[in-house]
């Protein structure tokens, strides 16, 4: 049983030196210069895949004095859905290893890291996957050998995927995202090794415009997040709305990052004063929570913010957090675009095997999941926890009897994309090693071969699921 653990990973900053061993052998040796901490989950195998998932909502960074080495950032706010997606990757690898027809005689492993929904940490994690963890590496002139991971499943953020792909693309490390939808990532010149199992926002924008035209809504407002996801969507709307004859935008407002009540109130005031009764929101769940809480407060003060037709992007369409009694009177009837839902037989049973580590050896995140689910704390509990009536975790709690979204297998959307991303990499690897003797697998696998075969298999996946990972045919529906 694999577990999450807190591990020290080595930054891929090297001191490289070269020496001639003989007239026929020349090599370079690189030594790591530092290390940092990441939450990770690992399983050994003949070859490995990498994964990037948001197991925490945010991170805090120490103040930078520029006079000493900064402390490591810390992650906060356990994200059970991010944990579920990471477990889905682990399940998929386990399922592939049990399939005698896919990658026969080859054991697939993985290294998965928590990006804490932060660009800096996600960047570090991606480079740790690409560079490996060895303190010293000898690079022969022939560059034989297998890379630490053959491809990375992730990231879930367009902004992080853009940053990671910009650098890893130089080395042709395949990145297969399950939730990055920015249309900018379709640029094969800028992102030659980026793939995804979710449609580009270009098609989502067109779908929303078709809905507007269907109902005859020609005057709408647009709210976006202040990141690549929202800004590129706004460009697509401004380009496509006019040319399609679908209407005009009454206003375009950028929702603030973090807690900014004054700016939220200003945006709500714009919505109130506008004659547009349709509001399109291309943003993330957190933005909508802050926005709707302000809408709710305005209504309590007898300000008229009702009678609006909300339209949701895929990032918050199926959010259970927003399905609360005090918000449903205003959000009820929202029209939204949802990503494909799929079935993954056996996933629930796999997740029910999760157990905490009572000795606190390797299961830090498993324990966090346990505390989150059962609203308890492992010993020693935080100060004042028991005195305030808090329960202590025993490790004997029954997970199967809990009603939790973690065990919900009827609404597998990002998880299904993770499932397909792992299989895409596995099928590409399977095709490649058919022509390589097993004893030479570690010497003959290259990133370019993986990318080429991902493109080939993108057509197969398109025929199966309607999702194309790589635009190499005349089909324009998905990337």
XYZ file of C-alpha atoms in Angstrom:
479
model
C 0.000 0.000 0.000
C 1.541 3.306 -1.096
C 1.446 6.287 1.210
C 2.090 9.986 1.166
C 5.090 11.171 3.064
C 7.008 14.343 3.733
C 10.350 13.971 2.001
C 13.370 16.120 1.255
C 13.816 16.599 -2.447
C 16.857 17.955 -4.082
C 16.820 21.116 -6.129
C 18.164 20.585 -9.578
C 20.836 23.210 -9.270
C 24.071 21.469 -10.092
C 27.771 22.065 -10.021
C 28.989 20.358 -13.174
C 32.506 19.373 -13.953
C 34.056 17.320 -16.701
C 36.994 14.995 -16.819
C 38.537 12.686 -19.362
C 38.698 9.152 -18.046
C 40.338 7.878 -21.178
C 40.659 8.865 -24.765
C 37.432 6.999 -25.540
C 35.269 8.008 -22.564
C 34.224 11.530 -21.687
C 31.668 12.312 -19.022
C 30.182 15.159 -17.038
C 29.270 14.903 -13.388
C 26.615 17.114 -11.811
C 26.114 17.593 -8.080
C 22.997 19.035 -6.478
C 23.488 22.276 -4.580
C 20.447 22.358 -2.312
C 17.260 20.663 -1.224
C 13.671 21.504 -0.354
C 10.685 19.701 1.132
C 7.657 18.424 -0.760
C 4.778 16.153 0.134
C 5.043 13.134 -2.123
C 3.674 9.716 -2.892
C 5.910 7.174 -4.570
C 5.805 3.658 -5.937
C 8.831 1.921 -7.416
C 8.728 0.449 -10.908
C 10.794 -0.387 -13.965
C 9.703 2.957 -15.379
C 7.857 5.783 -13.629
C 5.347 8.515 -14.323
C 5.176 11.822 -12.487
C 2.088 13.560 -11.104
C 1.215 17.060 -9.872
C -1.915 17.551 -7.743
C -3.259 20.191 -5.371
C -3.476 18.384 -2.016
C -3.592 21.712 -0.160
C -5.441 24.889 -1.022
C -2.633 27.383 -0.385
C 0.825 27.907 1.074
C 2.573 30.481 3.220
C 6.085 31.679 2.491
C 8.473 33.149 5.065
C 9.640 36.721 4.714
C 12.698 37.045 2.509
C 15.549 38.869 4.223
C 18.066 38.209 1.420
C 20.705 37.762 4.120
C 20.171 34.073 4.825
C 18.710 30.999 3.204
C 14.889 31.254 3.333
C 12.853 28.714 5.238
C 10.709 26.224 3.359
C 7.131 27.262 2.513
C 4.365 25.436 4.361
C 1.076 24.179 2.902
C -2.325 24.653 4.533
C -5.954 23.759 3.979
C -6.404 20.110 3.042
C -8.114 19.714 -0.362
C -9.898 16.373 -0.327
C -10.697 16.509 -4.057
C -7.037 17.046 -4.943
C -6.202 14.079 -2.731
C -8.872 12.077 -4.560
C -7.310 12.911 -7.929
C -3.884 11.804 -6.706
C -5.395 8.547 -5.461
C -7.003 8.104 -8.881
C -3.574 8.208 -10.508
C -2.294 5.638 -8.019
C -5.292 3.415 -8.735
C -4.792 3.708 -12.502
C -1.137 2.687 -12.276
C -2.151 -0.256 -10.094
C -4.821 -1.251 -12.620
C -2.341 -1.066 -15.504
C 0.136 -3.238 -13.624
C -2.579 -5.871 -13.213
C -3.327 -5.845 -16.943
C -1.306 -8.603 -18.606
C -1.913 -7.131 -22.087
C -0.696 -3.602 -21.346
C 2.998 -3.169 -20.549
C 3.538 -6.917 -20.035
C 6.593 -7.759 -17.914
C 7.081 -4.075 -17.149
C 6.086 -2.615 -13.792
C 4.898 0.974 -13.898
C 5.736 3.181 -10.940
C 5.008 6.789 -10.048
C 6.177 9.829 -8.143
C 3.393 12.249 -7.242
C 3.816 15.616 -5.539
C 1.555 18.175 -3.915
C 1.741 21.558 -5.654
C -0.191 23.251 -2.817
C -2.023 25.186 -5.555
C 1.018 27.460 -5.717
C 3.112 28.218 -8.772
C 6.462 28.177 -6.970
C 5.862 24.834 -5.282
C 4.398 23.280 -8.426
C 7.432 24.469 -10.385
C 9.795 22.923 -7.855
C 7.853 19.672 -7.900
C 7.904 19.479 -11.706
C 11.649 20.001 -11.832
C 12.202 17.442 -9.103
C 10.322 14.942 -11.243
C 12.277 15.825 -14.367
C 15.734 15.888 -12.770
C 15.458 13.071 -10.257
C 16.705 12.866 -6.685
C 20.252 11.557 -6.998
C 22.798 13.788 -5.296
C 25.340 13.228 -8.052
C 24.700 12.230 -11.655
C 27.223 11.182 -14.275
C 26.206 12.047 -17.829
C 27.963 10.040 -20.520
C 28.519 11.430 -23.975
C 25.985 8.990 -25.447
C 23.294 10.128 -22.964
C 22.063 6.549 -22.531
C 19.569 5.659 -19.844
C 16.009 6.446 -18.897
C 14.853 9.788 -17.404
C 13.493 9.807 -13.827
C 9.922 10.023 -15.192
C 8.694 9.383 -18.722
C 5.950 11.981 -18.478
C 4.030 14.059 -15.954
C 0.286 13.982 -15.308
C -0.668 17.558 -14.448
C -0.899 20.375 -13.704
C -4.508 21.308 -12.917
C -3.903 25.051 -13.372
C -3.393 26.729 -16.735
C -0.972 29.244 -15.233
C 1.189 26.528 -13.690
C 1.009 24.393 -16.846
C 2.174 27.362 -18.934
C 5.141 28.012 -16.647
C 6.135 24.348 -16.354
C 5.679 23.546 -20.049
C 7.672 26.592 -21.102
C 10.769 25.110 -19.484
C 10.175 21.356 -19.618
C 9.173 21.692 -23.273
C 12.785 22.608 -24.022
C 13.718 19.092 -22.942
C 10.607 17.529 -24.499
C 9.279 16.212 -21.200
C 5.615 15.270 -21.866
C 3.104 17.047 -19.631
C -0.447 15.665 -19.855
C -2.858 17.950 -18.003
C -6.244 16.849 -16.753
C -7.662 20.319 -16.002
C -5.658 23.084 -17.748
C -8.020 24.555 -20.334
C -6.348 27.781 -21.500
C -6.547 27.986 -25.285
C -3.017 29.415 -25.313
C -1.677 25.946 -24.489
C -2.740 24.747 -27.940
C 0.225 26.580 -29.449
C 2.517 23.740 -30.575
C 5.409 26.132 -31.207
C 5.430 27.374 -27.620
C 4.354 24.145 -25.916
C 5.621 21.229 -28.041
C 5.342 18.607 -25.293
C 2.050 19.702 -23.689
C -1.051 17.510 -23.997
C -4.365 17.384 -22.192
C -7.425 15.241 -21.637
C -9.772 18.216 -21.277
C -11.033 20.528 -24.052
C -9.496 23.910 -24.688
C -11.424 26.964 -23.467
C -11.814 28.020 -27.080
C -14.543 25.421 -27.439
C -16.122 26.282 -24.108
C -16.400 29.922 -25.169
C -18.052 28.865 -28.432
C -20.503 26.669 -26.504
C -21.491 29.564 -24.230
C -21.960 31.853 -27.235
C -24.211 29.230 -28.826
C -26.321 29.175 -25.645
C -26.588 32.972 -25.725
C -27.734 32.876 -29.355
C -30.200 30.060 -28.651
C -32.012 32.092 -25.995
C -31.610 35.403 -27.801
C -29.478 36.932 -25.054
C -27.526 39.692 -26.789
C -26.474 41.807 -23.792
C -24.351 40.141 -21.101
C -21.698 40.902 -18.517
C -18.458 38.957 -18.154
C -16.518 38.337 -14.948
C -13.118 36.654 -15.133
C -10.318 35.535 -12.835
C -7.068 37.472 -12.888
C -4.964 34.698 -14.391
C -4.281 33.000 -17.716
C -7.514 31.018 -17.431
C -9.709 34.109 -17.212
C -7.724 36.541 -19.330
C -7.463 34.250 -22.358
C -11.154 33.404 -22.063
C -11.950 37.127 -22.135
C -9.924 37.535 -25.319
C -11.806 34.675 -26.936
C -15.153 36.195 -25.947
C -14.229 39.592 -27.289
C -13.040 38.048 -30.560
C -15.799 35.492 -31.122
C -18.874 37.239 -29.730
C -18.972 40.000 -32.281
C -18.012 37.906 -35.301
C -20.641 35.284 -34.462
C -23.436 37.838 -34.159
C -24.092 36.574 -30.639
C -24.379 40.008 -29.033
C -22.200 42.364 -27.007
C -20.581 42.571 -23.592
C -22.091 45.180 -21.278
C -19.036 45.076 -19.006
C -15.884 43.090 -18.342
C -14.627 42.897 -14.772
C -11.634 41.072 -13.290
C -12.330 39.366 -9.968
C -9.583 40.025 -7.409
C -7.286 37.361 -6.022
C -7.558 36.804 -2.298
C -9.614 38.829 0.147
C -10.488 42.243 -1.296
C -14.004 43.185 -0.066
C -13.859 46.719 -1.447
C -13.166 45.526 -5.009
C -15.841 42.825 -4.758
C -18.383 45.440 -3.618
C -17.421 47.644 -6.562
C -17.965 44.773 -9.016
C -21.330 43.890 -7.459
C -22.295 47.555 -7.808
C -21.436 47.365 -11.536
C -23.695 44.312 -11.851
C -26.532 46.101 -10.028
C -26.376 49.195 -12.205
C -26.050 47.360 -15.501
C -29.100 46.622 -17.641
C -27.562 43.258 -18.583
C -29.388 40.435 -16.785
C -27.022 37.679 -17.956
C -23.721 37.316 -16.069
C -21.030 34.976 -17.431
C -18.350 34.013 -14.924
C -15.080 32.507 -16.126
C -13.336 32.035 -12.791
C -12.541 29.551 -10.066
C -14.649 28.352 -7.174
C -12.927 30.606 -4.649
C -13.734 33.728 -6.689
C -17.397 32.760 -6.887
C -17.666 32.113 -3.167
C -16.398 35.622 -2.375
C -18.622 37.158 -5.049
C -21.805 35.366 -3.988
C -21.269 36.110 -0.321
C -21.222 39.805 -1.224
C -24.339 39.351 -3.388
C -26.059 37.701 -0.429
C -25.101 40.605 1.877
C -26.395 43.156 -0.640
C -29.741 41.364 -0.805
C -29.987 41.337 2.995
C -29.645 45.109 2.812
C -32.560 45.230 0.337
C -30.399 46.008 -2.672
C -31.706 44.512 -5.885
C -29.222 41.923 -7.134
C -31.812 39.301 -7.997
C -33.281 38.231 -11.317
C -29.897 37.484 -12.828
C -29.154 34.577 -15.157
C -25.738 33.239 -14.175
C -23.615 31.263 -16.634
C -20.751 29.168 -15.269
C -17.476 27.952 -16.717
C -16.416 24.383 -16.033
C -14.222 25.456 -13.088
C -17.226 26.027 -10.799
C -20.227 24.465 -12.547
C -20.333 21.373 -10.353
C -19.009 22.948 -7.142
C -20.783 21.481 -4.109
C -19.478 24.328 -1.940
C -21.844 26.747 -3.692
C -24.862 24.474 -3.315
C -25.910 25.910 0.042
C -29.428 26.882 1.156
C -28.665 30.606 1.424
C -27.050 30.801 -2.048
C -29.371 28.558 -4.031
C -32.123 31.223 -4.300
C -29.692 33.309 -6.376
C -27.642 30.604 -8.100
C -30.529 28.251 -8.782
C -31.066 27.938 -12.517
C -27.440 28.662 -13.381
C -26.409 27.362 -16.797
C -22.939 25.892 -16.925
C -20.483 23.924 -19.005
C -19.347 20.697 -17.324
C -16.496 18.453 -18.339
C -17.176 14.866 -19.287
C -18.170 12.502 -16.504
C -16.882 8.928 -16.609
C -16.919 5.661 -14.718
C -13.880 4.057 -13.111
C -14.803 0.568 -11.850
C -12.922 -0.442 -8.724
C -11.859 3.074 -7.700
C -14.086 3.224 -4.621
C -12.845 -0.112 -3.320
C -9.268 1.033 -3.880
C -9.800 4.248 -1.909
C -11.433 2.359 0.950
C -8.051 0.690 1.549
C -6.553 3.979 2.765
C -5.410 3.741 6.372
C -3.660 6.213 8.667
C -0.152 5.644 9.985
C -0.451 5.543 13.766
C 3.325 5.638 14.127
C 3.677 8.773 11.990
C 6.272 7.208 9.726
C 5.212 7.752 6.116
C 1.527 8.680 5.999
C 1.433 12.371 6.838
C -1.172 13.181 4.195
C -3.134 9.985 4.830
C -3.388 11.104 8.440
C -4.487 14.567 7.332
C -7.173 12.994 5.173
C -8.291 10.895 8.155
C -8.514 13.937 10.432
C -10.391 15.894 7.771
C -12.908 13.099 7.207
C -13.614 12.129 10.830
C -13.180 15.605 12.381
C -10.665 14.273 14.886
C -6.967 14.706 15.676
C -4.212 12.167 16.187
C -2.179 12.326 19.379
C -0.644 14.595 20.357
C -3.550 16.913 19.475
C -3.219 20.693 19.136
C -3.268 22.642 22.384
C -6.801 23.045 23.704
C -8.313 20.548 21.250
C -9.476 18.020 23.852
C -10.524 20.737 26.309
C -12.780 22.206 23.625
C -14.511 18.852 23.168
C -12.526 17.686 20.143
C -12.256 13.950 19.484
C -9.058 11.944 19.189
C -8.544 9.717 16.144
C -8.036 6.040 16.878
C -7.396 4.788 13.343
C -10.281 2.340 13.736
C -12.910 4.696 12.325
C -15.025 3.180 9.536
C -14.435 5.040 6.273
C -17.044 3.044 4.359
C -19.906 4.396 6.458
C -18.974 8.035 5.860
C -20.910 10.182 3.399
C -18.077 12.114 1.775
C -17.368 13.496 -1.673
C -14.100 11.585 -1.566
C -16.017 8.315 -2.024
C -18.486 9.746 -4.543
C -17.930 7.794 -7.759
C -21.040 9.056 -9.541
C -19.501 12.407 -10.465
C -15.992 11.567 -11.645
C -14.968 14.458 -13.876
C -11.370 15.632 -13.198
C -10.683 12.139 -11.875
C -11.760 10.605 -15.176
C -9.397 12.977 -16.982
C -6.568 11.822 -14.690
C -7.479 8.222 -15.503
C -7.264 8.903 -19.244
C -4.010 10.850 -18.917
C -2.260 7.932 -17.208
C -3.569 5.503 -19.812
C -2.430 7.777 -22.653
C 1.134 7.681 -21.344
C 0.919 3.941 -20.685
C -0.266 3.141 -24.223
C 2.450 5.332 -25.726
C 5.058 3.508 -23.638
C 3.523 0.137 -24.506
C 3.795 0.792 -28.257
C 7.359 1.959 -27.898
C 8.699 -1.004 -25.935
C 7.131 -3.483 -28.341
C 10.171 -2.770 -30.476
C 12.628 -2.768 -27.591
C 13.876 -5.839 -25.786
C 12.904 -5.766 -22.129
C 16.513 -5.891 -20.981
C 17.172 -2.699 -22.928
C 14.082 -0.735 -21.825
C 16.142 1.504 -19.568
C 18.594 2.289 -22.364
C 16.306 3.016 -25.276
C 13.339 5.104 -24.095
C 13.408 8.754 -25.135
C 11.049 11.641 -24.480
C 10.620 12.333 -28.192
C 9.370 8.790 -28.746
C 6.823 9.212 -25.940
C 5.607 12.497 -27.442
C 5.304 10.999 -30.920
C 3.310 8.041 -29.636
C 1.106 10.316 -27.520
C 0.165 12.065 -30.755
C -0.585 8.726 -32.409
C -2.724 7.583 -29.500
C -4.533 10.888 -29.315
C -6.493 9.776 -32.363
C -7.446 6.516 -30.663
C -8.577 8.343 -27.537
C -10.552 10.748 -29.716
C -12.448 7.857 -31.275
C -13.147 6.375 -27.848
C -13.962 9.421 -25.752
C -14.193 12.387 -28.075
C -11.083 13.925 -26.529
C -8.024 14.538 -28.668
C -4.721 15.030 -26.882
C -2.728 16.343 -29.813
C -3.871 18.284 -32.864
C -2.336 16.306 -35.731
C -5.404 15.671 -37.861
C -8.077 17.864 -39.391
C -10.240 17.329 -36.312
C -10.447 20.647 -34.470
C -12.612 19.722 -31.499
C -10.081 19.018 -28.788
C -6.369 19.126 -28.046
